[in-house]
Coordinates of C-alpha atoms and ligand atoms in Angstrom, one line a residue:
X16 CA 0.1 -0.2 -0.1
X17 CA 1.1 3.2 -0.9
X18 CA 2.1 5.9 2.1
X19 CA -1.0 8.1 1.3
X20 CA -3.2 5.1 1.0
X21 CA -2.5 3.9 4.6
X22 CA -2.6 6.5 5.9
X23 CA -6.3 7.7 4.7
X24 CA -6.7 4.0 5.6
X25 CA -5.7 4.2 9.1
X26 CA -7.2 8.2 9.7
X27 CA -10.3 6.2 8.1
X28 CA -10.0 3.3 11.5
X29 CA -9.1 5.9 14.1
X30 CA -12.5 7.6 12.3
X31 CA -15.9 7.4 14.8
X32 CA -19.0 7.9 13.2
X33 CA -22.2 7.7 15.5
X34 CA -25.2 7.0 13.3
X35 CA -28.5 7.9 15.8
X36 CA -31.8 5.1 15.7
X37 CA -31.1 1.7 14.3
X38 CA -34.1 1.5 11.2
X39 CA -33.2 1.0 7.8
X40 CA -32.1 5.2 7.5
X41 CA -29.7 4.1 9.9
X42 CA -29.2 0.5 8.8
X43 CA -28.1 1.4 5.7
X44 CA -25.8 5.1 6.5
X45 CA -23.6 2.7 9.1
X46 CA -22.9 0.5 5.6
X47 CA -22.4 3.0 3.7
X48 CA -19.8 4.2 5.9
X49 CA -17.9 1.5 6.9
X50 CA -17.8 0.8 4.0
X51 CA -14.9 3.1 3.4
X52 CA -14.0 2.0 6.5
X53 CA -15.2 4.2 9.2
X54 CA -15.0 3.3 13.1
X55 CA -19.0 2.7 13.1
X56 CA -21.3 2.6 16.2
X57 CA -25.7 2.2 15.5
X58 CA -27.3 3.5 18.9
X59 CA -30.8 2.5 19.1
X60 CA -33.1 3.5 21.4
X61 CA -35.2 -0.2 22.3
X62 CA -34.3 -3.7 22.0
X63 CA -34.7 -4.3 18.0
X64 CA -33.7 -2.4 14.9
X65 CA -35.0 -1.8 12.0
X66 CA -38.0 0.3 13.3
X67 CA -41.8 0.3 11.6
X68 CA -39.7 -2.9 9.5
X69 CA -40.3 -5.5 12.0
X70 CA -41.9 -8.5 12.1
X71 CA -43.2 -10.1 16.0
X72 CA -45.3 -14.3 16.0
X73 CA -48.7 -14.3 15.5
X74 CA -50.1 -17.4 16.2
X75 CA -47.6 -19.8 15.3
X76 CA -46.8 -18.1 11.8
X77 CA -43.9 -14.7 11.3
X78 CA -45.5 -11.6 10.1
X79 CA -44.7 -8.2 9.0
X80 CA -46.0 -5.5 11.4
X81 CA -45.2 -2.7 10.2
X82 CA -44.1 -2.3 6.2
X83 CA -44.2 -4.9 4.2
X84 CA -43.5 -4.2 1.0
X85 CA -41.8 -2.1 -0.9
X86 CA -42.0 -0.3 -4.4
X87 CA -40.2 -0.7 -7.5
X88 CA -39.6 2.4 -8.3
X89 CA -36.3 3.3 -9.8
X90 CA -34.4 -0.7 -8.5
X91 CA -32.8 1.3 -5.1
X92 CA -34.6 -0.8 -2.8
X93 CA -33.8 -3.8 -5.6
X94 CA -30.2 -3.2 -5.2
X95 CA -29.6 -3.3 -2.0
X96 CA -31.5 -6.6 -1.9
X97 CA -29.2 -8.2 -4.1
X98 CA -26.4 -6.8 -2.4
X99 CA -27.7 -8.1 0.8
X100 CA -27.8 -12.0 -1.5
X101 CA -31.5 -11.6 -0.9
X102 CA -32.4 -10.7 -4.7
X103 CA -33.5 -14.9 -5.2
X104 CA -36.6 -14.1 -2.2
X105 CA -37.8 -11.0 -4.0
X106 CA -41.4 -12.1 -4.5
X107 CA -44.7 -10.4 -6.2
X108 CA -48.1 -9.4 -4.9
X109 CA -51.6 -11.2 -5.8
X110 CA -51.8 -9.3 -8.9
X111 CA -56.0 -8.6 -8.0
X112 CA -56.7 -5.1 -7.3
X113 CA -57.8 -4.5 -3.9
X114 CA -61.3 -3.2 -3.2
X115 CA -63.2 0.0 -2.0
X116 CA -65.6 0.3 1.1
X117 CA -68.5 2.0 2.3
X118 CA -69.4 2.8 -1.2
X119 CA -72.5 4.5 -0.3
X120 CA -75.3 2.8 -2.3
X121 CA -72.7 -0.1 -3.7
X122 CA -71.4 -1.2 -0.5
X123 CA -67.7 -2.7 -1.5
X124 CA -66.4 -3.5 -4.9
X125 CA -63.5 -3.7 -6.5
X126 CA -61.3 -0.6 -6.5
X127 CA -61.2 0.7 -10.3
X128 CA -57.4 -0.2 -12.2
X129 CA -56.0 2.6 -13.9
X130 CA -56.1 6.9 -12.6
X131 CA -53.8 8.7 -10.9
X132 CA -54.3 9.0 -7.2
X133 CA -57.9 7.8 -8.1
X134 CA -59.0 10.8 -10.3
X135 CA -60.2 8.2 -14.0
X136 CA -59.3 9.1 -17.0
X137 CA -62.4 7.7 -18.2
X138 CA -66.0 8.0 -16.0
X139 CA -67.7 6.3 -18.0
X140 CA -65.2 3.1 -17.5
X141 CA -67.6 0.0 -15.6
X142 CA -65.3 -0.4 -13.0
X143 CA -65.4 3.4 -12.2
X144 CA -68.5 3.8 -12.8
X145 CA -69.9 1.1 -10.7
X146 CA -68.6 3.1 -7.5
X147 CA -70.3 7.1 -8.9
X148 CA -72.9 5.2 -10.3
X149 CA -74.2 7.0 -13.7
X150 CA -75.5 10.3 -12.4
X151 CA -71.2 10.3 -11.2
X152 CA -70.6 9.6 -14.1
X153 CA -72.0 12.0 -15.9
X154 CA -70.7 14.9 -13.2
X155 CA -67.5 14.6 -14.0
X156 CA -68.2 14.2 -17.9
X157 CA -68.4 18.3 -17.2
X158 CA -64.8 17.8 -17.4
X159 CA -65.0 17.2 -20.3
X160 CA -67.1 20.0 -22.1
X161 CA -66.6 22.6 -19.0
X162 CA -63.9 25.3 -20.6
X163 CA -60.4 24.0 -21.0
X164 CA -58.5 24.6 -18.3
X165 CA -55.2 26.7 -20.5
X166 CA -53.4 27.1 -16.5
X167 CA -53.4 23.8 -14.7
X168 CA -52.4 25.6 -11.7
X169 CA -53.3 23.9 -9.5
X170 CA -51.8 23.0 -5.7
X171 CA -55.2 21.2 -3.7
X172 CA -55.5 17.8 -5.2
X173 CA -58.9 18.3 -3.8
X174 CA -59.5 21.7 -4.5
X175 CA -59.3 20.0 -8.5
X176 CA -61.2 17.3 -8.6
X177 CA -64.0 19.0 -6.9
X178 CA -63.8 21.6 -9.4
X179 CA -63.8 19.8 -12.2
X180 CA -65.5 15.9 -11.7
X181 CA -67.3 16.0 -8.5
X182 CA -67.8 15.3 -4.9
X183 CA -68.9 11.4 -6.2
X184 CA -64.9 11.5 -8.3
X185 CA -63.8 13.4 -4.6
X186 CA -65.2 11.5 -1.9
X187 CA -65.6 7.8 -3.1
X188 CA -62.9 7.4 -5.2
X189 CA -60.1 10.2 -4.4
X190 CA -61.0 10.3 -0.2
X191 CA -59.7 6.1 -0.4
X192 CA -56.5 6.3 -2.1
X193 CA -54.8 9.0 0.6
X194 CA -56.3 8.4 3.2
X195 CA -55.3 5.0 3.2
X196 CA -51.8 5.7 1.3
X197 CA -51.3 9.1 2.3
X198 CA -53.5 9.3 5.8
X199 CA -54.5 12.3 4.3
X200 CA -58.0 14.0 2.9
X201 CA -57.0 15.2 -0.7
X202 CA -57.9 19.1 0.4
X203 CA -54.1 18.2 2.6
X204 CA -52.3 17.3 -1.1
X205 CA -50.4 19.1 -3.0
X206 CA -50.4 18.6 -6.8
X207 CA -47.3 18.6 -7.8
X208 CA -46.4 15.9 -5.3
X209 CA -48.6 14.0 -5.2
X210 CA -48.8 13.9 -8.7
X211 CA -45.9 14.6 -10.6
X212 CA -46.5 16.3 -14.2
X213 CA -50.5 16.1 -13.8
X214 CA -50.7 19.9 -13.4
X215 CA -48.9 20.1 -17.8
X216 CA -50.6 17.2 -18.8
X217 CA -53.8 19.3 -18.1
X218 CA -52.0 22.7 -19.4
X219 CA -51.8 21.1 -22.3
X220 CA -55.0 19.0 -22.4
X221 CA -56.9 21.4 -20.6
X222 CA -58.8 18.7 -18.0
X223 CA -58.6 16.4 -15.5
X224 CA -59.5 13.4 -17.0
X225 CA -57.4 13.9 -20.2
X226 CA -54.4 14.8 -18.3
X227 CA -54.5 11.3 -16.3
X228 CA -54.5 9.6 -19.4
X229 CA -51.4 11.6 -20.7
X230 CA -50.2 11.1 -17.3
X231 CA -51.2 7.4 -16.7
X232 CA -48.8 6.7 -20.2
X233 CA -45.6 8.0 -19.2
X234 CA -45.7 7.1 -15.9
X235 CA -42.3 5.5 -15.7
X236 CA -40.7 8.8 -15.6
X237 CA -43.6 10.1 -13.0
X238 CA -42.0 10.0 -9.5
X239 CA -44.9 11.2 -6.6
X240 CA -43.6 12.5 -4.0
X241 CA -44.0 9.7 -1.4
X242 CA -43.8 6.3 -2.0
X243 CA -44.2 3.4 0.2
X244 CA -45.5 0.2 -0.6
X245 CA -47.5 1.5 -3.4
X246 CA -46.6 4.4 -2.6
X247 CA -47.7 5.8 0.0
X248 CA -46.0 4.7 3.6
X249 CA -48.0 4.7 5.7
X250 CA -51.0 2.2 5.6
X251 CA -52.4 -0.7 5.6
X252 CA -54.1 1.1 2.0
X253 CA -50.1 1.5 0.8
X254 CA -50.7 -2.6 0.0
X255 CA -54.0 -1.5 -1.8
X256 CA -51.4 -2.5 -5.6
X257 CA -54.0 -0.3 -8.1
X258 CA -53.2 3.3 -6.3
X259 CA -49.5 3.4 -7.3
X260 CA -47.7 1.5 -9.6
X261 CA -44.9 -2.2 -8.8
X262 CA -44.8 -3.7 -5.3
X263 CA -42.5 -5.7 -4.0
X264 CA -41.5 -8.2 -1.2
X265 CA -39.5 -10.6 0.3
X266 CA -40.9 -14.0 0.8
X267 CA -40.7 -14.7 4.4
X268 CA -41.1 -11.2 5.3
X269 CA -39.8 -7.7 5.1
X270 CA -38.0 -7.9 8.4
X271 CA -35.5 -10.5 6.4
X272 CA -33.7 -6.8 5.1
X273 CA -33.3 -5.5 8.8
X274 CA -31.4 -9.0 8.9
X275 CA -29.5 -9.0 6.8
X276 CA -28.7 -5.9 7.0
X277 CA -27.2 -6.5 10.9
X278 CA -25.4 -9.0 9.9
X279 CA -23.3 -7.8 7.1
X280 CA -22.9 -4.3 9.3
X281 CA -21.5 -7.6 12.1
X282 CA -19.0 -8.7 9.2
X283 CA -17.9 -4.6 9.1
X284 CA -17.4 -4.8 12.8
X285 CA -19.5 -2.0 13.1
X286 CA -20.9 -1.6 17.2
X287 CA -25.2 -2.0 16.7
X288 CA -26.3 -0.9 19.9
X289 CA -29.9 -2.1 21.2
X290 CA -31.2 0.1 23.9
X291 CA -29.0 2.9 23.9
X292 CA -31.4 5.7 23.4
X293 CA -29.0 9.4 22.2
X294 CA -30.2 12.0 24.8
X295 CA -28.2 15.1 24.1
X296 CA -25.4 15.9 20.8
X297 CA -22.7 19.0 21.4
X298 CA -19.8 19.8 20.3
X299 CA -16.4 19.0 21.3
X300 CA -13.2 20.3 19.7
X301 CA -12.6 18.0 17.3
X302 CA -15.8 16.3 16.4
X303 CA -19.3 15.9 18.6
X304 CA -20.9 14.0 21.7
X305 CA -23.4 11.8 22.0
X306 CA -24.8 11.7 25.7
X307 CA -27.0 8.5 26.3
X308 CA -29.2 6.8 28.3
X309 CA -26.6 4.7 29.9
X310 CA -25.3 5.2 32.4
X311 CA -25.0 9.3 31.7
X312 CA -22.5 7.6 29.2
X313 CA -21.6 10.1 26.7
X314 CA -19.4 9.1 23.5
X315 CA -17.2 11.2 20.7
X316 CA -17.0 10.9 17.3
X317 CA -15.8 12.8 14.5
X318 CA -19.2 13.0 13.0
X319 CA -22.6 12.1 13.7
X320 CA -25.6 11.4 11.6
X321 CA -29.3 11.3 13.0
X322 CA -32.0 8.6 11.5
X323 CA -34.3 9.1 14.2
X324 CA -37.9 10.3 13.5
X325 CA -39.4 14.1 13.4
X326 CA -39.6 14.4 16.6
X327 CA -37.6 12.7 18.6
X328 CA -34.5 14.3 15.4
X329 CA -35.7 18.1 16.2
X330 CA -35.4 17.0 19.8
X331 CA -31.9 16.7 19.2
X332 CA -30.6 18.1 16.6
X333 CA -32.3 22.2 17.9
X334 CA -30.0 23.2 20.4
X335 CA -27.1 22.4 17.4
X336 CA -28.1 23.7 14.2
X337 CA -29.6 27.3 14.3
X338 CA -32.9 27.7 12.7
X339 CA -33.8 23.9 13.0
X340 CA -37.3 24.1 15.3
X341 CA -37.2 22.0 17.8
X342 CA -40.9 20.7 18.1
X343 CA -42.5 18.1 15.3
X344 CA -45.9 19.5 13.3
X345 CA -49.0 17.4 14.4
X346 CA -47.9 14.2 12.7
X347 CA -50.9 11.2 12.1
X348 CA -50.8 8.0 14.5
X349 CA -51.9 4.1 12.8
X350 CA -52.1 2.1 15.3
X351 CA -52.1 -2.4 13.5
X352 CA -54.1 -5.0 14.1
X353 CA -53.4 -8.5 12.7
X354 CA -55.5 -10.9 13.3
X355 CA -54.3 -14.4 12.2
X356 CA -58.1 -16.1 11.1
X357 CA -60.1 -19.6 11.2
X358 CA -61.8 -19.0 7.9
X359 CA -62.5 -20.9 5.1
X360 CA -64.7 -17.8 3.9
X361 CA -61.9 -16.1 3.7
X362 CA -60.3 -18.8 1.1
X363 CA -61.8 -16.9 -2.1
X364 CA -60.1 -13.9 -1.4
X365 CA -63.5 -12.1 -1.4
X366 CA -61.9 -8.5 -1.1
X367 CA -59.2 -9.3 -3.7
X368 CA -56.1 -8.4 -2.1
X369 CA -57.5 -5.3 0.8
X370 CA -59.6 -2.9 1.0
X371 CA -59.6 1.0 1.4
X372 CA -62.8 2.6 3.0
X373 CA -64.4 5.4 2.1
X374 CA -63.7 8.2 4.9
X375 CA -66.5 8.4 7.8
X376 CA -68.3 4.3 6.2
X377 CA -65.8 2.2 9.1
X378 CA -63.9 2.9 12.2
X379 CA -60.9 1.4 10.1
X380 CA -58.5 3.0 7.5
X381 CA -57.9 0.2 5.3
X382 CA -56.8 -3.3 5.4
X383 CA -54.6 -6.4 2.6
X384 CA -55.3 -9.7 2.8
X385 CA -52.1 -10.9 3.7
X386 CA -52.6 -14.6 2.6
X387 CA -54.7 -13.5 0.2
X388 CA -51.5 -11.5 -0.9
X389 CA -48.6 -13.1 -0.1
X390 CA -48.0 -16.4 -2.0
X391 CA -45.9 -16.8 1.2
X392 CA -47.7 -17.0 3.8
X393 CA -50.2 -18.5 2.3
X394 CA -48.3 -21.0 2.4
X395 CA -47.0 -20.1 6.3
X396 CA -50.2 -20.5 7.4
X397 CA -52.8 -23.6 7.9
X398 CA -56.0 -24.2 5.0
X399 CA -58.7 -22.3 5.9
X400 CA -56.2 -19.7 8.8
X401 CA -55.9 -16.2 6.7
X402 CA -54.5 -13.8 7.3
X403 CA -55.5 -10.1 8.2
X404 CA -54.1 -6.3 9.3
X405 CA -56.8 -4.0 9.5
X406 CA -55.3 0.0 10.4
X407 CA -56.5 2.3 12.0
X408 CA -56.3 6.6 12.3
X409 CA -55.5 9.1 9.9
X410 CA -54.4 12.7 9.6
X411 CA -55.7 14.9 12.5
X412 CA -58.2 11.3 13.0
X413 CA -56.3 9.5 16.9
X414 CA -57.1 5.5 16.0
X415 CA -60.4 3.7 17.0
X416 CA -58.1 1.8 19.5
X417 CA -56.2 3.6 21.2
X418 CA -58.0 4.1 24.0
X419 CA -58.4 -0.4 24.0
X420 CA -56.9 -2.6 25.5
X421 CA -55.7 -5.4 23.8
X422 CA -58.1 -7.6 23.7
X423 CA -61.4 -5.5 23.2
X424 CA -58.6 -3.8 19.6
X425 CA -58.6 -7.1 18.4
X426 CA -61.9 -7.5 18.9
X427 CA -62.4 -3.9 16.8
X428 CA -60.4 -5.1 14.8
X429 CA -62.5 -8.3 13.9
X430 CA -65.8 -7.0 13.5
X431 CA -64.4 -4.9 11.1
X432 CA -62.7 -6.8 8.7
X433 CA -65.9 -8.9 8.3
X434 CA -68.2 -5.7 7.3
X435 CA -65.0 -5.0 5.0
X436 CA -64.7 -8.6 4.1
X437 CA -68.3 -9.0 3.7
X438 CA -68.3 -12.4 5.4
X439 CA -68.4 -13.2 9.3
X440 CA -65.9 -13.6 11.4
X441 CA -67.3 -15.4 14.9
X442 CA -65.3 -13.9 18.2
X443 CA -63.7 -18.2 17.1
X444 CA -62.8 -17.5 15.0
X445 CA -59.9 -15.9 16.2
X446 CA -56.9 -17.5 16.8
X447 CA -54.9 -14.5 17.0
X448 CA -53.4 -11.2 17.1
X449 CA -51.1 -8.8 17.6
X450 CA -51.1 -4.9 17.9
X451 CA -49.1 -2.3 17.2
X452 CA -48.2 2.3 17.2
X453 CA -47.1 4.4 14.5
X454 CA -46.6 7.9 14.5
X455 CA -45.9 8.5 11.4
X456 CA -44.2 11.3 9.1
X457 CA -45.7 14.1 7.4
X458 CA -46.8 13.2 4.2
X459 CA -44.1 15.0 2.2
X460 CA -47.3 15.1 -0.8
X461 CA -48.9 17.4 1.6
X462 CA -49.2 21.2 0.7
X463 CA -46.3 23.1 2.3
X464 CA -44.0 20.2 3.2
X465 CA -41.6 20.5 0.6
X466 CA -40.5 24.2 2.0
X467 CA -40.4 22.6 5.3
X468 CA -38.1 20.3 5.1
X469 CA -36.0 21.5 3.0
X470 CA -35.5 23.5 5.6
X471 CA -34.5 21.5 7.8
X472 CA -32.1 19.9 5.8
X473 CA -30.7 22.9 4.6
X474 CA -29.9 23.9 8.2
X475 CA -28.7 20.3 9.2
X476 CA -26.3 20.9 5.8
X477 CA -25.1 23.9 8.0
X478 CA -23.5 23.0 10.1
X479 CA -19.5 20.7 9.8
X480 CA -19.9 16.7 10.8
X481 CA -23.6 16.4 11.0
X482 CA -26.2 14.9 9.1
X483 CA -29.8 13.6 8.9
X484 CA -31.5 11.7 7.0
X485 CA -35.2 9.8 7.4
X486 CA -38.6 9.2 6.4
X487 CA -39.8 12.9 7.7
X488 CA -36.9 14.4 5.2
X489 CA -36.6 11.7 2.8
X490 CA -40.3 10.9 2.4
X491 CA -42.2 7.6 3.6
X492 CA -41.3 4.2 1.8
X493 CA -38.8 2.6 1.6
X494 CA -38.0 3.9 -1.8
X495 CA -37.2 6.5 -0.7
X496 CA -35.6 6.2 2.5
X497 CA -32.9 3.9 2.0
X498 CA -31.3 6.4 -1.9
X499 CA -31.7 8.9 0.7
X500 CA -30.1 7.2 3.9
X501 CA -27.5 6.2 0.9
X502 CA -27.2 9.7 -0.2
X503 CA -27.1 11.5 2.9
X504 CA -24.5 8.6 4.8
X505 CA -21.6 9.3 1.8
X506 CA -21.9 13.2 2.2
X507 CA -20.9 13.4 5.7
X508 CA -18.9 10.5 5.3
X509 CA -16.4 12.5 2.6
X510 CA -16.3 15.1 5.5
X511 CA -15.3 13.0 8.7
X512 CA -12.0 11.0 5.8
X513 CA -11.3 14.0 4.1
X514 CA -10.6 16.5 7.9
X515 CA -8.1 15.2 10.0
Ligands
LIG744 C1 -47.6 1.1 9.6 C2 -46.8 1.0 8.4 C3 -46.5 0.4 6.9 C4 -45.8 0.8 6.0 N1 -45.3 -0.2 4.9 C5 -44.9 0.5 4.0 C6 -44.8 -0.7 3.6 O1 -45.4 -1.1 2.7 N2 -43.6 -0.2 2.3 C7 -42.5 0.8 2.6 O2 -42.1 1.3 1.1 N3 -42.8 1.3 3.5 C8 -43.6 1.0 4.2 N4 -44.0 2.5 5.2 C9 -43.1 2.7 5.0 C10 -41.4 2.7 5.8 O3 -41.4 2.0 7.2 C11 -40.8 4.3 6.7 O4 -40.7 4.9 5.6 C12 -39.6 3.7 7.4 O5 -39.4 2.9 7.2 C13 -38.4 4.4 7.7 O6 -37.7 3.6 7.8 P1 -36.3 5.0 8.9 O7 -35.9 4.5 9.4 O8 -36.7 6.7 8.8 O9 -37.8 5.7 10.8 P2 -37.6 4.7 12.0 O10 -38.3 2.5 10.9 O11 -39.1 5.1 12.7 O12 -36.7 4.9 13.0 C14 -36.6 5.0 13.1 C15 -35.4 3.9 14.5 O13 -35.2 4.8 15.7 C16 -34.7 5.2 17.0 N5 -34.7 6.1 18.1 C17 -36.2 7.2 18.0 N6 -35.4 7.4 19.0 C18 -34.3 7.4 19.9 C19 -32.6 8.0 20.2 N7 -32.6 9.1 21.1 N8 -32.1 7.5 20.8 C20 -32.1 6.9 19.3 N9 -32.9 5.5 18.1 C21 -33.6 6.5 18.6 C22 -36.8 3.8 17.0 O14 -36.8 3.2 18.0 C23 -35.6 3.5 15.3 O15 -35.7 3.0 15.1 C24 -44.9 1.6 7.0 C25 -45.0 2.3 6.8 C26 -45.8 2.5 8.6 C27 -45.8 3.4 10.0

């Protein structure tokens, strides 16, 4: 080895980077830093790493109880899975679509195929008409005959859809998607961020349905601001295939990604410490000190990457980052109840792979029929046994399960599942249940959000040796979180490596 290279390698080994947060963002950031030989320590407050990507034993089955798929867009998640040797276990979901439930006068119906965020390109298509009825279709048709939209410049998705296509399209097709996928009302969604290219297409075509048709024809180039399972992250709706493009999963569950990342980190001699909460960041002469929850221990490092949810991230960063507010905006809370049911009536997958709801029609927000969606879940369960995930809570609305104990929450989830799936699910059908609560990031596609995250990023980047990543900055969903964590780690590690 040449003398300068030798010095660089030694410098890297002596340079410590602390990654705060052991979710996917933190694990990926740690991996990137370890790749160039830096000495990396990951601090995770809870007893397990993975954050929202987590599994649990429910009724003898190991199941994802957080994220359960990834958007294939861009190929970034797939590339990581290939690097980790998991590429051969990538699986596609059952292509049967999701349904929408709670449609007045109709009950449940398949979610129309196509469209953008639930906005149809043809209101008279039979699957669209089934949901909005003839009167809804004629009202939506006015979009084609009304004076053309010469300037496509609507910000609010809700306002745009209401004015062009009417309340039925808004309430029955668009709101179930935004509420399920983004945990947000259509009025709060920024068209430009949720459906890039739609505004420009409006100007060209003069109608909203025409714009949808044009955007769909060019779809591979469009990319929404949030992108979890089907284009959103957050909820079970993310798992409904129609709204946002292709998703895939891993045979055995997404938590295998976490296991593989951790194994790689251990091989690279990264120290992964669980049960250690970072409590305070402070400047030192040559870097940073991180005070932790363990016996007032303070760890020193040349650089720190904060990979936490928004609330804890702001609390840690605000005292050392000028211009960064400590308080986070009100964040949506969601509870996911996973049910293992002995219910042969579900063998026929009566509502495809899952159900979104018309807001206000059900207590639950969405449901995934996991054993209909994923062959590996179906194969793991005995015949006649099914796995259903029911999610509760939306923006500005506490989950209906929040005040209930676990048994009562499971009971509510079971009765909601019966209503949404259109089958009887008596108490005796319930084999086991698991409940978990998540505080989500504000969706990146909500109006005004992009400016908030951009300001936070710039403030952090102005501070040498400090980085921040995670869903609150990148947008939710693994296809957003993973590349952002890589980029941020790359930026921070360059500074750590080239300064002495
Ligand atoms: C119910 C649900 C379902 C989802 N489904 C999908 C899906 O199917 N597909 C998809 O792509 N995306 C999905 N998403 C979104 C996706 O899971 C997230 O965007 C992503 O996992 C966020 O990763 P993260 O590392 O930014 O944050 P997190 O996973 O929240 O990780 C942050 C970590 O920091 C730790 N921490 C907090 N405070 C401290 C502290 N002070 N010190 C040390 N550690 C701390 C936490 O314990 C946690 O482990 C879903 C999200 C939810 C809520």
